[in-house]
Amino acid sequence: MSPTPEVYRSLLRLSAPVVVVQVGMMAMGVVDTLMVGRVSAADLGAVALGNLYWFSTVIFGQGTLFALDPLVSQAVGADDEPGVARSVQRGLLLALVFGAVAVILLALAEPVLRALDQPPDVVPIAAGYCRAAMGGTLPFLGFVVFRQALQAAGVLRPIVVTVLAANVLNAALNWVLVFGHAGAPALGAVGTGWASSASRWVMLIGVVGLAWPQVGPWLRRRPEAFRPAPVLRMVRLGLPVGLHMGAEYGAFAITGLLMGTLGTIAVASHQITLNLAALTFMVPLGVSQATAVLVGRAVGRGDPDGARRAARAGLTVGTGFMVVSAGLFLAVPDLLARAYTDEPGVLALAVRLIPIAGVFQIVDGLQVVAAGTLRGVGDTTVPMFAGLLGFYAVGLPIGFALSRTEGAAGAPGLWWGLAVGLGAVAAFLLLRVWIRFRGALERLEIDEVAPSVG
């Protein structure tokens, strides 16, 4: 059945602030890149590698914590406040575990990047960035827990205000630490790592403080929340989400590492293109999270038809935005690239890569909203396999084969591989949505079995 105007209004009311949050978080990376791009190509490449490595250490934990989307949204739909609290406390426990693992991996950044044959002039700076960003890892994952829970509960203002404040702080600290203003040393790329860590602490403390009326009851002691069996069920639910997100990010990370073998110019141009693509991707990612929440609430309150309408609305809105952004990438790549750099070599290659990124914008929007739609009903395993097959059996082999030309000339081939991989993932997930939403929809319950509602 077709979504009603009210469904679209509900989606837009929820997704608009979620998109602001996603864009705000991405904007921190854009500011880092814009400022460091004025220092040197080596520093710009270091932010590319360092940020890539940092996210590779947290993406799995972040994705696993997205199990909160169906658990909390369905509990909200069922008016099950104790269920919300148990899920939040379990999420914080998992955030602590994943954060500790990430910190250990960040400490090993320099030898790992050297072993991966990254540019010698970039590796020490990138490792310094990772060490500086290390202190923001645990607060980032803690923020993810509260963000997902508050989004599912429809409490969005504290998240928006906190992320906007963190952006202001990040920009100010970048100005001070990257260029050495206000008596501080000029740290270049490493300064962006320190700025990011401070901003992530502000995000965690700010969201808890501003949302304390909602968060406080969730944090009251509930010993049953930490029983091993439900925690493990939550891990099993979130694990495929983490693997799916890790597979996608890993494909981009491997592409970045392969780009590193093509030289500093290729790495810097790749970072500019990736920044632009990731920034526009934040909009369908926000729509995806909003769709997961609306689908989950509908399932929780016993309204499977409402879940189906929310799914269709999300796919329509997410794809529509990416059609517009694809047109922008294809029409004015030079204008977009010049916002980041004026170095001729980097600029020339970025202008070639940006239109390719425009091609996969549409399928990128489709696949992320489809994944969110499925997550709303707790369907996480099939999207994981779709990501693994689409990227690693299709996209990366094609990209690698197309990129085997001399120097930076091979960079477009890697991006064409990403485009094909995203198309394959989108096709798999849309088929799964069609199959899954034709059947019965059940509320997830990791403490006890819930009845079918559709």
Short mmCIF file of C-alpha atoms in Angstrom, two decimals:
data_model
loop_
_atom_site.label_atom_id
_atom_site.label_comp_id
_atom_site.label_asym_id
_atom_site.label_seq_id
_atom_site.Cartn_x
_atom_site.Cartn_y
_atom_site.Cartn_z
CA MET A 1 0.00 0.00 0.00
CA SER A 2 1.13 3.53 -0.75
CA PRO A 3 2.31 5.83 2.06
CA THR A 4 -0.19 8.51 3.07
CA PRO A 5 0.79 12.19 3.35
CA GLU A 6 0.83 11.76 7.13
CA VAL A 7 3.44 9.01 6.81
CA TYR A 8 5.67 11.31 4.76
CA ARG A 9 5.17 14.10 7.29
CA SER A 10 6.10 11.78 10.15
CA LEU A 11 9.18 10.62 8.28
CA LEU A 12 10.31 14.16 7.50
CA ARG A 13 9.67 15.36 11.06
CA LEU A 14 11.90 12.60 12.38
CA SER A 15 14.47 12.44 9.61
CA ALA A 16 15.14 16.19 9.34
CA PRO A 17 16.82 16.50 12.76
CA VAL A 18 18.47 13.10 12.32
CA VAL A 19 19.93 14.32 9.02
CA VAL A 20 21.13 17.50 10.73
CA VAL A 21 22.93 15.33 13.28
CA GLN A 22 24.47 13.11 10.59
CA VAL A 23 25.58 16.08 8.50
CA GLY A 24 26.88 17.78 11.62
CA MET A 25 29.02 14.78 12.50
CA MET A 26 30.29 14.55 8.96
CA ALA A 27 30.96 18.29 8.90
CA MET A 28 33.68 17.79 11.48
CA GLY A 29 35.62 15.72 8.98
CA VAL A 30 34.96 18.25 6.24
CA VAL A 31 36.33 21.06 8.42
CA ASP A 32 39.38 18.94 9.21
CA THR A 33 39.99 18.36 5.51
CA LEU A 34 39.37 21.96 4.46
CA MET A 35 41.82 23.32 7.01
CA VAL A 36 44.53 20.71 6.58
CA GLY A 37 44.26 21.02 2.79
CA ARG A 38 45.82 24.47 3.18
CA VAL A 39 48.86 23.04 4.99
CA SER A 40 50.29 20.43 2.59
CA ALA A 41 49.37 17.43 0.46
CA ALA A 42 51.13 15.20 3.00
CA ASP A 43 48.99 16.52 5.86
CA LEU A 44 45.83 16.14 3.77
CA GLY A 45 46.81 12.57 2.95
CA ALA A 46 47.56 11.95 6.63
CA VAL A 47 44.06 13.03 7.64
CA ALA A 48 42.70 10.70 4.94
CA LEU A 49 44.68 7.71 6.22
CA GLY A 50 44.36 8.56 9.90
CA ASN A 51 40.62 9.13 9.74
CA LEU A 52 40.19 5.98 7.67
CA TYR A 53 42.13 3.96 10.24
CA TRP A 54 40.28 5.50 13.21
CA PHE A 55 36.88 4.74 11.74
CA SER A 56 37.98 1.22 10.85
CA THR A 57 38.60 0.62 14.57
CA VAL A 58 35.17 1.88 15.70
CA ILE A 59 32.87 1.06 12.78
CA PHE A 60 32.26 -2.53 13.89
CA GLY A 61 31.32 -1.48 17.42
CA GLN A 62 29.19 1.40 16.15
CA GLY A 63 27.32 -0.92 13.81
CA THR A 64 26.75 -3.51 16.51
CA LEU A 65 25.26 -0.80 18.72
CA PHE A 66 22.72 -0.14 15.96
CA ALA A 67 20.91 -3.15 17.42
CA LEU A 68 19.41 -0.45 19.62
CA ASP A 69 17.36 0.79 16.64
CA PRO A 70 14.86 -2.10 16.54
CA LEU A 71 15.08 -2.93 20.25
CA VAL A 72 14.38 0.59 21.52
CA SER A 73 11.96 1.68 18.78
CA GLN A 74 9.86 -1.45 19.15
CA ALA A 75 9.90 -1.08 22.95
CA VAL A 76 8.75 2.54 22.52
CA GLY A 77 5.96 1.41 20.19
CA ALA A 78 4.89 -1.17 22.78
CA ASP A 79 5.14 1.40 25.63
CA ASP A 80 7.75 -0.81 27.33
CA GLU A 81 9.93 1.65 29.30
CA PRO A 82 11.84 -1.07 31.23
CA GLY A 83 12.73 -2.65 27.89
CA VAL A 84 14.21 0.66 26.72
CA ALA A 85 16.29 0.95 29.90
CA ARG A 86 17.64 -2.59 29.63
CA SER A 87 18.67 -2.03 26.03
CA VAL A 88 20.48 1.23 26.84
CA GLN A 89 22.43 -0.32 29.70
CA ARG A 90 23.45 -3.27 27.57
CA GLY A 91 24.51 -0.85 24.85
CA LEU A 92 26.77 1.02 27.26
CA LEU A 93 28.41 -2.23 28.32
CA LEU A 94 29.12 -3.13 24.70
CA ALA A 95 30.39 0.39 23.99
CA LEU A 96 32.96 -0.01 26.76
CA VAL A 97 34.18 -3.33 25.36
CA PHE A 98 34.38 -2.16 21.74
CA GLY A 99 36.01 1.11 22.81
CA ALA A 100 38.78 -0.68 24.67
CA VAL A 101 39.54 -2.82 21.63
CA ALA A 102 39.61 0.25 19.38
CA VAL A 103 42.08 2.06 21.64
CA ILE A 104 44.48 -0.88 21.46
CA LEU A 105 44.25 -0.94 17.66
CA LEU A 106 44.85 2.82 17.44
CA ALA A 107 48.04 2.44 19.44
CA LEU A 108 49.31 0.14 16.67
CA ALA A 109 48.50 2.55 13.82
CA GLU A 110 52.05 3.32 12.69
CA PRO A 111 53.35 -0.25 12.24
CA VAL A 112 50.06 -1.30 10.62
CA LEU A 113 50.12 1.54 8.09
CA ARG A 114 53.78 0.88 7.28
CA ALA A 115 53.01 -2.80 6.74
CA LEU A 116 50.26 -1.77 4.33
CA ASP A 117 52.80 0.09 2.17
CA GLN A 118 51.38 3.56 2.68
CA PRO A 119 53.39 6.66 1.59
CA PRO A 120 56.42 7.07 3.90
CA ASP A 121 55.92 10.83 4.20
CA VAL A 122 52.31 10.37 5.29
CA VAL A 123 52.48 7.45 7.77
CA PRO A 124 54.13 9.23 10.76
CA ILE A 125 51.66 12.12 10.54
CA ALA A 126 48.69 9.75 10.18
CA ALA A 127 49.86 7.76 13.21
CA GLY A 128 50.11 10.98 15.21
CA TYR A 129 46.56 11.80 14.19
CA CYS A 130 45.41 8.38 15.45
CA ARG A 131 47.16 8.82 18.80
CA ALA A 132 45.52 12.22 19.23
CA ALA A 133 42.10 10.84 18.27
CA MET A 134 42.44 7.90 20.66
CA GLY A 135 41.06 9.84 23.62
CA GLY A 136 37.77 10.47 21.85
CA THR A 137 37.01 6.84 21.05
CA LEU A 138 35.16 5.75 24.20
CA PRO A 139 33.03 8.92 24.41
CA PHE A 140 32.15 8.54 20.73
CA LEU A 141 30.73 5.04 21.24
CA GLY A 142 28.94 6.17 24.40
CA PHE A 143 27.37 8.98 22.40
CA VAL A 144 26.23 6.45 19.78
CA VAL A 145 24.31 4.53 22.46
CA PHE A 146 22.43 7.60 23.69
CA ARG A 147 21.91 8.95 20.18
CA GLN A 148 20.28 5.76 18.91
CA ALA A 149 18.10 5.41 22.01
CA LEU A 150 16.98 9.04 22.01
CA GLN A 151 16.25 8.96 18.27
CA ALA A 152 14.10 5.88 18.74
CA ALA A 153 12.27 7.63 21.58
CA GLY A 154 11.73 10.75 19.46
CA VAL A 155 13.87 12.99 21.70
CA LEU A 156 16.02 14.78 19.13
CA ARG A 157 16.66 18.34 20.28
CA PRO A 158 19.45 17.42 22.77
CA ILE A 159 21.28 15.48 20.05
CA VAL A 160 21.03 18.31 17.53
CA VAL A 161 22.17 20.98 20.00
CA THR A 162 25.07 18.85 21.21
CA VAL A 163 26.35 18.06 17.72
CA LEU A 164 26.11 21.69 16.64
CA ALA A 165 28.06 22.77 19.74
CA ALA A 166 30.68 20.10 19.07
CA ASN A 167 31.06 21.42 15.51
CA VAL A 168 31.72 24.94 16.75
CA LEU A 169 34.32 23.65 19.20
CA ASN A 170 35.93 21.44 16.56
CA ALA A 171 36.28 24.32 14.10
CA ALA A 172 37.74 26.62 16.75
CA LEU A 173 40.24 24.03 17.98
CA ASN A 174 41.23 23.22 14.40
CA TRP A 175 41.98 26.89 13.76
CA VAL A 176 44.12 27.03 16.90
CA LEU A 177 45.90 23.68 16.67
CA VAL A 178 46.34 23.17 12.92
CA PHE A 179 47.81 26.60 12.19
CA GLY A 180 49.28 27.46 15.61
CA HIS A 181 47.10 30.42 16.55
CA ALA A 182 46.59 31.82 20.07
CA GLY A 183 50.07 30.77 21.13
CA ALA A 184 49.52 27.06 20.39
CA PRO A 185 52.03 25.04 18.35
CA ALA A 186 51.14 24.44 14.68
CA LEU A 187 50.37 20.71 14.70
CA GLY A 188 48.91 20.35 11.20
CA ALA A 189 47.01 17.09 10.74
CA VAL A 190 47.73 15.96 14.31
CA GLY A 191 45.90 19.03 15.58
CA THR A 192 42.70 17.82 13.94
CA GLY A 193 42.94 14.61 15.97
CA TRP A 194 43.12 16.52 19.24
CA ALA A 195 40.22 18.74 18.16
CA SER A 196 38.12 15.68 17.29
CA SER A 197 38.79 14.03 20.67
CA ALA A 198 37.73 17.12 22.60
CA SER A 199 34.59 17.48 20.46
CA ARG A 200 33.56 13.87 21.08
CA TRP A 201 33.74 14.36 24.83
CA VAL A 202 31.49 17.40 24.44
CA MET A 203 29.05 15.25 22.45
CA LEU A 204 28.79 12.61 25.17
CA ILE A 205 28.60 14.94 28.16
CA GLY A 206 26.29 17.35 26.35
CA VAL A 207 23.72 14.81 25.21
CA VAL A 208 23.52 13.17 28.64
CA GLY A 209 23.17 16.53 30.37
CA LEU A 210 20.59 17.99 28.01
CA ALA A 211 18.53 14.80 27.86
CA TRP A 212 18.84 13.89 31.54
CA PRO A 213 15.04 13.81 32.15
CA GLN A 214 14.87 10.96 29.61
CA VAL A 215 18.32 9.42 30.15
CA GLY A 216 18.28 9.42 33.96
CA PRO A 217 15.55 6.76 34.34
CA TRP A 218 17.29 4.60 31.75
CA LEU A 219 20.43 4.51 33.91
CA ARG A 220 18.81 3.36 37.14
CA ARG A 221 20.32 0.11 38.32
CA ARG A 222 18.77 -2.93 36.63
CA PRO A 223 20.80 -6.06 37.43
CA GLU A 224 18.75 -8.10 34.95
CA ALA A 225 20.09 -5.92 32.14
CA PHE A 226 23.49 -7.57 32.44
CA ARG A 227 22.44 -11.19 32.45
CA PRO A 228 24.70 -12.92 29.89
CA ALA A 229 21.96 -14.49 27.75
CA PRO A 230 20.13 -11.26 26.76
CA VAL A 231 23.43 -9.44 26.22
CA LEU A 232 24.56 -12.19 23.88
CA ARG A 233 21.23 -12.05 22.03
CA MET A 234 21.73 -8.33 21.56
CA VAL A 235 25.22 -9.00 20.23
CA ARG A 236 23.83 -11.59 17.81
CA LEU A 237 21.29 -9.04 16.59
CA GLY A 238 23.81 -6.24 16.23
CA LEU A 239 26.76 -8.29 15.03
CA PRO A 240 25.51 -8.56 11.43
CA VAL A 241 24.87 -4.79 11.38
CA GLY A 242 28.44 -4.21 12.50
CA LEU A 243 29.72 -6.64 9.88
CA HIS A 244 27.58 -5.01 7.18
CA MET A 245 28.81 -1.54 8.06
CA GLY A 246 32.31 -2.89 8.43
CA ALA A 247 32.09 -4.54 5.02
CA GLU A 248 31.05 -1.28 3.39
CA TYR A 249 33.58 0.81 5.25
CA GLY A 250 36.20 -1.87 4.69
CA ALA A 251 35.61 -1.68 0.96
CA PHE A 252 36.24 2.06 1.06
CA ALA A 253 39.20 1.53 3.37
CA ILE A 254 40.78 -1.03 1.06
CA THR A 255 40.17 1.34 -1.83
CA GLY A 256 41.94 4.04 0.16
CA LEU A 257 44.87 1.76 0.87
CA LEU A 258 45.11 0.79 -2.79
CA MET A 259 44.94 4.48 -3.60
CA GLY A 260 47.92 4.96 -1.30
CA THR A 261 50.00 2.71 -3.52
CA LEU A 262 49.30 5.13 -6.39
CA GLY A 263 50.96 8.06 -4.60
CA THR A 264 50.22 11.10 -2.45
CA ILE A 265 48.29 12.93 -5.20
CA ALA A 266 45.92 9.98 -5.57
CA VAL A 267 45.39 9.76 -1.80
CA ALA A 268 44.64 13.49 -1.48
CA SER A 269 42.24 13.49 -4.46
CA HIS A 270 40.53 10.39 -3.13
CA GLN A 271 40.05 12.07 0.26
CA ILE A 272 38.37 15.09 -1.33
CA THR A 273 36.01 12.90 -3.36
CA LEU A 274 35.29 10.63 -0.42
CA ASN A 275 34.54 13.64 1.78
CA LEU A 276 32.00 14.96 -0.71
CA ALA A 277 30.36 11.57 -1.24
CA ALA A 278 30.23 10.90 2.49
CA LEU A 279 28.71 14.32 3.19
CA THR A 280 25.80 13.79 0.80
CA PHE A 281 25.48 10.20 2.06
CA MET A 282 24.62 11.56 5.51
CA VAL A 283 21.16 12.56 4.25
CA PRO A 284 19.97 9.09 3.16
CA LEU A 285 21.77 7.67 6.19
CA GLY A 286 19.61 9.93 8.36
CA VAL A 287 16.51 8.91 6.41
CA SER A 288 17.57 5.29 6.90
CA GLN A 289 17.74 5.69 10.67
CA ALA A 290 14.41 7.52 10.75
CA THR A 291 12.84 4.76 8.66
CA ALA A 292 14.21 2.10 11.00
CA VAL A 293 12.63 3.94 13.94
CA LEU A 294 9.21 4.37 12.28
CA VAL A 295 9.16 0.77 11.08
CA GLY A 296 10.20 -0.45 14.53
CA ARG A 297 7.58 1.61 16.35
CA ALA A 298 4.87 0.31 14.03
CA VAL A 299 5.92 -3.28 14.65
CA GLY A 300 6.07 -2.64 18.40
CA ARG A 301 2.52 -1.29 18.52
CA GLY A 302 1.18 -4.12 16.35
CA ASP A 303 0.71 -2.21 13.08
CA PRO A 304 2.42 -4.14 10.26
CA ASP A 305 0.70 -2.10 7.55
CA GLY A 306 2.11 1.05 9.15
CA ALA A 307 5.55 -0.53 8.99
CA ARG A 308 5.14 -1.20 5.28
CA ARG A 309 4.02 2.36 4.58
CA ALA A 310 7.01 3.74 6.50
CA ALA A 311 9.35 1.51 4.49
CA ARG A 312 8.03 2.76 1.16
CA ALA A 313 8.18 6.39 2.28
CA GLY A 314 11.78 6.05 3.41
CA LEU A 315 12.94 4.48 0.15
CA THR A 316 11.22 7.20 -1.87
CA VAL A 317 12.67 10.12 0.11
CA GLY A 318 16.19 8.70 0.34
CA THR A 319 16.43 7.93 -3.35
CA GLY A 320 14.95 11.28 -4.36
CA PHE A 321 17.63 13.20 -2.50
CA MET A 322 20.44 11.17 -4.02
CA VAL A 323 19.14 11.83 -7.54
CA VAL A 324 19.58 15.54 -6.83
CA SER A 325 23.07 15.14 -5.34
CA ALA A 326 24.14 12.95 -8.25
CA GLY A 327 23.21 15.74 -10.64
CA LEU A 328 25.34 18.18 -8.64
CA PHE A 329 28.38 15.89 -8.71
CA LEU A 330 28.06 15.44 -12.46
CA ALA A 331 27.45 19.11 -13.24
CA VAL A 332 30.07 21.03 -11.22
CA PRO A 333 32.96 18.78 -10.13
CA ASP A 334 35.53 21.56 -10.59
CA LEU A 335 33.66 23.93 -8.29
CA LEU A 336 33.33 21.26 -5.61
CA ALA A 337 37.00 20.26 -5.79
CA ARG A 338 38.24 23.86 -5.55
CA ALA A 339 36.55 24.21 -2.17
CA TYR A 340 39.15 21.79 -0.81
CA THR A 341 42.42 22.54 -2.58
CA ASP A 342 44.20 24.68 -5.14
CA GLU A 343 47.09 22.28 -5.80
CA PRO A 344 46.95 21.59 -9.57
CA GLY A 345 47.72 17.86 -9.46
CA VAL A 346 45.23 17.08 -6.71
CA LEU A 347 42.59 19.29 -8.31
CA ALA A 348 42.91 17.70 -11.76
CA LEU A 349 42.46 14.16 -10.44
CA ALA A 350 39.63 15.09 -8.06
CA VAL A 351 37.69 16.59 -10.99
CA ARG A 352 37.87 13.17 -12.67
CA LEU A 353 36.79 11.25 -9.56
CA ILE A 354 33.85 13.38 -8.40
CA PRO A 355 31.55 12.58 -11.38
CA ILE A 356 32.16 8.86 -10.82
CA ALA A 357 31.08 9.32 -7.21
CA GLY A 358 27.97 11.00 -8.59
CA VAL A 359 27.07 7.86 -10.52
CA PHE A 360 26.76 5.69 -7.43
CA GLN A 361 24.89 8.31 -5.37
CA ILE A 362 21.50 6.90 -6.37
CA VAL A 363 22.24 3.25 -5.57
CA ASP A 364 24.04 4.33 -2.42
CA GLY A 365 20.86 6.00 -1.18
CA LEU A 366 18.80 2.96 -2.08
CA GLN A 367 21.02 0.48 -0.28
CA VAL A 368 21.36 2.41 2.98
CA VAL A 369 17.62 3.11 3.32
CA ALA A 370 16.82 -0.50 2.45
CA ALA A 371 19.23 -1.65 5.18
CA GLY A 372 17.57 0.68 7.70
CA THR A 373 14.14 -0.58 6.69
CA LEU A 374 15.20 -4.15 7.33
CA ARG A 375 16.89 -3.19 10.60
CA GLY A 376 13.58 -1.80 11.85
CA VAL A 377 12.13 -5.32 11.80
CA GLY A 378 15.32 -6.89 13.14
CA ASP A 379 16.37 -8.38 9.80
CA THR A 380 20.14 -7.94 9.99
CA THR A 381 21.74 -11.13 8.68
CA VAL A 382 20.75 -10.90 5.01
CA PRO A 383 22.00 -7.30 4.67
CA MET A 384 25.33 -8.45 6.07
CA PHE A 385 25.70 -11.10 3.37
CA ALA A 386 24.54 -8.63 0.72
CA GLY A 387 27.30 -6.24 1.74
CA LEU A 388 29.96 -8.94 1.80
CA LEU A 389 29.00 -10.28 -1.63
CA GLY A 390 28.37 -6.93 -3.29
CA PHE A 391 31.62 -5.34 -2.23
CA TYR A 392 34.05 -8.24 -2.00
CA ALA A 393 32.82 -10.55 -4.75
CA VAL A 394 31.82 -7.78 -7.18
CA GLY A 395 33.00 -4.24 -6.44
CA LEU A 396 36.56 -4.63 -5.20
CA PRO A 397 37.70 -7.19 -7.81
CA ILE A 398 36.34 -4.98 -10.59
CA GLY A 399 37.93 -1.86 -9.10
CA PHE A 400 41.28 -3.56 -8.66
CA ALA A 401 41.29 -4.85 -12.23
CA LEU A 402 40.41 -1.42 -13.63
CA SER A 403 43.00 0.39 -11.52
CA ARG A 404 46.10 -1.48 -12.64
CA THR A 405 47.54 1.39 -14.66
CA GLU A 406 50.52 3.57 -13.87
CA GLY A 407 50.39 6.08 -10.99
CA ALA A 408 47.34 8.21 -10.26
CA ALA A 409 45.79 7.28 -13.62
CA GLY A 410 44.46 4.11 -11.95
CA ALA A 411 42.39 6.02 -9.38
CA PRO A 412 39.17 6.25 -11.46
CA GLY A 413 39.12 2.47 -11.85
CA LEU A 414 38.94 2.01 -8.09
CA TRP A 415 35.97 4.37 -7.90
CA TRP A 416 34.16 2.58 -10.72
CA GLY A 417 34.55 -0.62 -8.72
CA LEU A 418 32.89 1.04 -5.73
CA ALA A 419 30.00 2.15 -7.94
CA VAL A 420 29.39 -1.37 -9.25
CA GLY A 421 29.65 -2.84 -5.74
CA LEU A 422 27.08 -0.41 -4.37
CA GLY A 423 24.73 -1.25 -7.23
CA ALA A 424 24.96 -4.95 -6.42
CA VAL A 425 24.29 -4.37 -2.71
CA ALA A 426 21.28 -2.17 -3.50
CA ALA A 427 19.79 -4.85 -5.76
CA PHE A 428 20.21 -7.56 -3.10
CA LEU A 429 18.67 -5.43 -0.34
CA LEU A 430 15.69 -4.22 -2.35
CA LEU A 431 14.85 -7.83 -3.18
CA ARG A 432 15.07 -8.71 0.52
CA VAL A 433 12.78 -5.80 1.49
CA TRP A 434 10.20 -6.98 -1.03
CA ILE A 435 10.33 -10.54 0.34
CA ARG A 436 10.48 -9.66 4.04
CA PHE A 437 7.66 -7.12 4.09
CA ARG A 438 5.25 -9.46 2.30
CA GLY A 439 5.25 -11.74 5.36
CA ALA A 440 4.41 -11.45 9.06
CA LEU A 441 6.29 -8.91 11.17
CA GLU A 442 7.19 -9.70 14.79
CA ARG A 443 8.36 -7.62 17.70
CA LEU A 444 11.90 -8.45 18.78
CA GLU A 445 12.34 -9.40 22.42
CA ILE A 446 15.71 -10.56 23.67
CA ASP A 447 14.37 -11.24 27.18
CA GLU A 448 11.39 -13.31 26.05
CA VAL A 449 9.66 -14.33 22.84
CA ALA A 450 7.15 -11.81 21.48
CA PRO A 451 4.02 -12.73 19.50
CA SER A 452 3.58 -12.11 15.79
CA VAL A 453 1.80 -8.89 14.81
CA GLY A 454 1.30 -9.22 11.08
#
